């Protein structure tokens, strides 16, 4: 009986952790997506000073949230986003519009991909 109770408590704790982590991931992902769109719009308008500031804000937000995301996400996915953000920052500083837009698109894709990998569905369970 004691083993059953302990197993049940561990199971419930796991479900609660998964729920909170998914909620946190959705919140962070939405915020990053909005900042990425803001940055992309600044780049399209050739507002390089605003784009540089938005890039720095995006990097700061990513650095704060990626440490927590690393607790429950695949590190390879986080590394891909880190790489693209670093590249994006460089291309914003050099005012390379095409490369900047390419990087913002890749970041959008990776954020969406992470969300899809973490969704609770049959495909991800097996």
PDB file of N, CA, C and O in Angstrom, residues 8-9 11 21 31 47 50 57 67 70 74 78 84 88 97 111-112 118 124:
ATOM      1  N   UNK A   8       1.784   7.053  -6.657  1.00  0.00           N
ATOM      2  CA  UNK A   8       0.723   7.985  -7.029  1.00  0.00           C
ATOM      3  C   UNK A   8       1.172   9.431  -6.822  1.00  0.00           C
ATOM      4  O   UNK A   8       0.933  10.295  -7.669  1.00  0.00           O
ATOM      5  N   UNK A   9       1.836   9.700  -5.719  1.00  0.00           N
ATOM      6  CA  UNK A   9       2.337  11.057  -5.429  1.00  0.00           C
ATOM      7  C   UNK A   9       3.366  11.473  -6.478  1.00  0.00           C
ATOM      8  O   UNK A   9       3.339  12.613  -6.965  1.00  0.00           O
ATOM      9  N   UNK A  11       3.590  10.344  -9.538  1.00  0.00           N
ATOM     10  CA  UNK A  11       2.853  10.516 -10.798  1.00  0.00           C
ATOM     11  C   UNK A  11       2.152  11.878 -10.837  1.00  0.00           C
ATOM     12  O   UNK A  11       2.268  12.618 -11.817  1.00  0.00           O
ATOM     13  N   UNK A  21       5.402  23.499 -16.778  1.00  0.00           N
ATOM     14  CA  UNK A  21       6.457  23.714 -17.770  1.00  0.00           C
ATOM     15  C   UNK A  21       5.860  24.051 -19.137  1.00  0.00           C
ATOM     16  O   UNK A  21       6.386  24.916 -19.844  1.00  0.00           O
ATOM     17  N   UNK A  31       5.973  35.578 -25.928  1.00  0.00           N
ATOM     18  CA  UNK A  31       6.728  36.824 -25.736  1.00  0.00           C
ATOM     19  C   UNK A  31       7.895  36.939 -26.713  1.00  0.00           C
ATOM     20  O   UNK A  31       8.125  38.002 -27.294  1.00  0.00           O
ATOM     21  N   UNK A  47      14.833  50.636 -39.938  1.00  0.00           N
ATOM     22  CA  UNK A  47      15.054  51.383 -38.692  1.00  0.00           C
ATOM     23  C   UNK A  47      16.120  50.642 -37.900  1.00  0.00           C
ATOM     24  O   UNK A  47      15.819  49.905 -36.957  1.00  0.00           O
ATOM     25  N   UNK A  50      16.422  51.187 -34.011  1.00  0.00           N
ATOM     26  CA  UNK A  50      15.351  50.475 -33.307  1.00  0.00           C
ATOM     27  C   UNK A  50      15.570  48.969 -33.374  1.00  0.00           C
ATOM     28  O   UNK A  50      15.324  48.244 -32.411  1.00  0.00           O
ATOM     29  N   UNK A  57      17.131  43.671 -26.648  1.00  0.00           N
ATOM     30  CA  UNK A  57      16.035  43.264 -25.761  1.00  0.00           C
ATOM     31  C   UNK A  57      15.711  41.786 -25.952  1.00  0.00           C
ATOM     32  O   UNK A  57      15.479  41.054 -24.986  1.00  0.00           O
ATOM     33  N   UNK A  67      17.689  29.744 -19.595  1.00  0.00           N
ATOM     34  CA  UNK A  67      18.214  28.993 -18.450  1.00  0.00           C
ATOM     35  C   UNK A  67      17.123  28.122 -17.829  1.00  0.00           C
ATOM     36  O   UNK A  67      17.370  26.983 -17.448  1.00  0.00           O
ATOM     37  N   UNK A  70      16.052  25.284 -20.270  1.00  0.00           N
ATOM     38  CA  UNK A  70      17.031  24.195 -20.351  1.00  0.00           C
ATOM     39  C   UNK A  70      16.716  23.064 -19.364  1.00  0.00           C
ATOM     40  O   UNK A  70      17.180  21.936 -19.546  1.00  0.00           O
ATOM     41  N   UNK A  74      15.054  20.057 -24.928  1.00  0.00           N
ATOM     42  CA  UNK A  74      16.223  19.497 -25.580  1.00  0.00           C
ATOM     43  C   UNK A  74      17.249  20.608 -25.811  1.00  0.00           C
ATOM     44  O   UNK A  74      16.932  21.624 -26.418  1.00  0.00           O
ATOM     45  N   UNK A  78      17.651  24.473 -28.150  1.00  0.00           N
ATOM     46  CA  UNK A  78      18.051  25.753 -27.556  1.00  0.00           C
ATOM     47  C   UNK A  78      19.342  26.275 -28.187  1.00  0.00           C
ATOM     48  O   UNK A  78      19.475  27.480 -28.423  1.00  0.00           O
ATOM     49  N   UNK A  84      21.272  31.244 -33.930  1.00  0.00           N
ATOM     50  CA  UNK A  84      20.568  32.180 -34.821  1.00  0.00           C
ATOM     51  C   UNK A  84      20.481  33.573 -34.209  1.00  0.00           C
ATOM     52  O   UNK A  84      20.592  34.574 -34.918  1.00  0.00           O
ATOM     53  N   UNK A  88      21.932  36.846 -35.831  1.00  0.00           N
ATOM     54  CA  UNK A  88      21.009  37.965 -36.046  1.00  0.00           C
ATOM     55  C   UNK A  88      21.595  39.256 -35.476  1.00  0.00           C
ATOM     56  O   UNK A  88      21.562  40.300 -36.131  1.00  0.00           O
ATOM     57  N   UNK A  97      20.085  43.463 -44.380  1.00  0.00           N
ATOM     58  CA  UNK A  97      18.639  43.242 -44.299  1.00  0.00           C
ATOM     59  C   UNK A  97      18.243  41.807 -44.651  1.00  0.00           C
ATOM     60  O   UNK A  97      17.449  41.190 -43.939  1.00  0.00           O
ATOM     61  N   UNK A 111      11.132  28.358 -32.700  1.00  0.00           N
ATOM     62  CA  UNK A 111      10.203  28.538 -31.575  1.00  0.00           C
ATOM     63  C   UNK A 111       8.942  27.709 -31.788  1.00  0.00           C
ATOM     64  O   UNK A 111       8.455  27.050 -30.865  1.00  0.00           O
ATOM     65  N   UNK A 112       8.430  27.735 -33.004  1.00  0.00           N
ATOM     66  CA  UNK A 112       7.238  26.934 -33.320  1.00  0.00           C
ATOM     67  C   UNK A 112       7.555  25.442 -33.204  1.00  0.00           C
ATOM     68  O   UNK A 112       6.751  24.668 -32.680  1.00  0.00           O
ATOM     69  N   UNK A 118       6.886  19.736 -27.780  1.00  0.00           N
ATOM     70  CA  UNK A 118       6.481  19.607 -26.381  1.00  0.00           C
ATOM     71  C   UNK A 118       4.983  19.406 -26.188  1.00  0.00           C
ATOM     72  O   UNK A 118       4.539  19.180 -25.063  1.00  0.00           O
ATOM     73  N   UNK A 124       3.992  12.419 -29.863  1.00  0.00           N
ATOM     74  CA  UNK A 124       5.082  12.738 -28.950  1.00  0.00           C
ATOM     75  C   UNK A 124       5.212  11.761 -27.798  1.00  0.00           C
ATOM     76  O   UNK A 124       6.262  11.687 -27.162  1.00  0.00           O
TER      77      UNK A 124
END
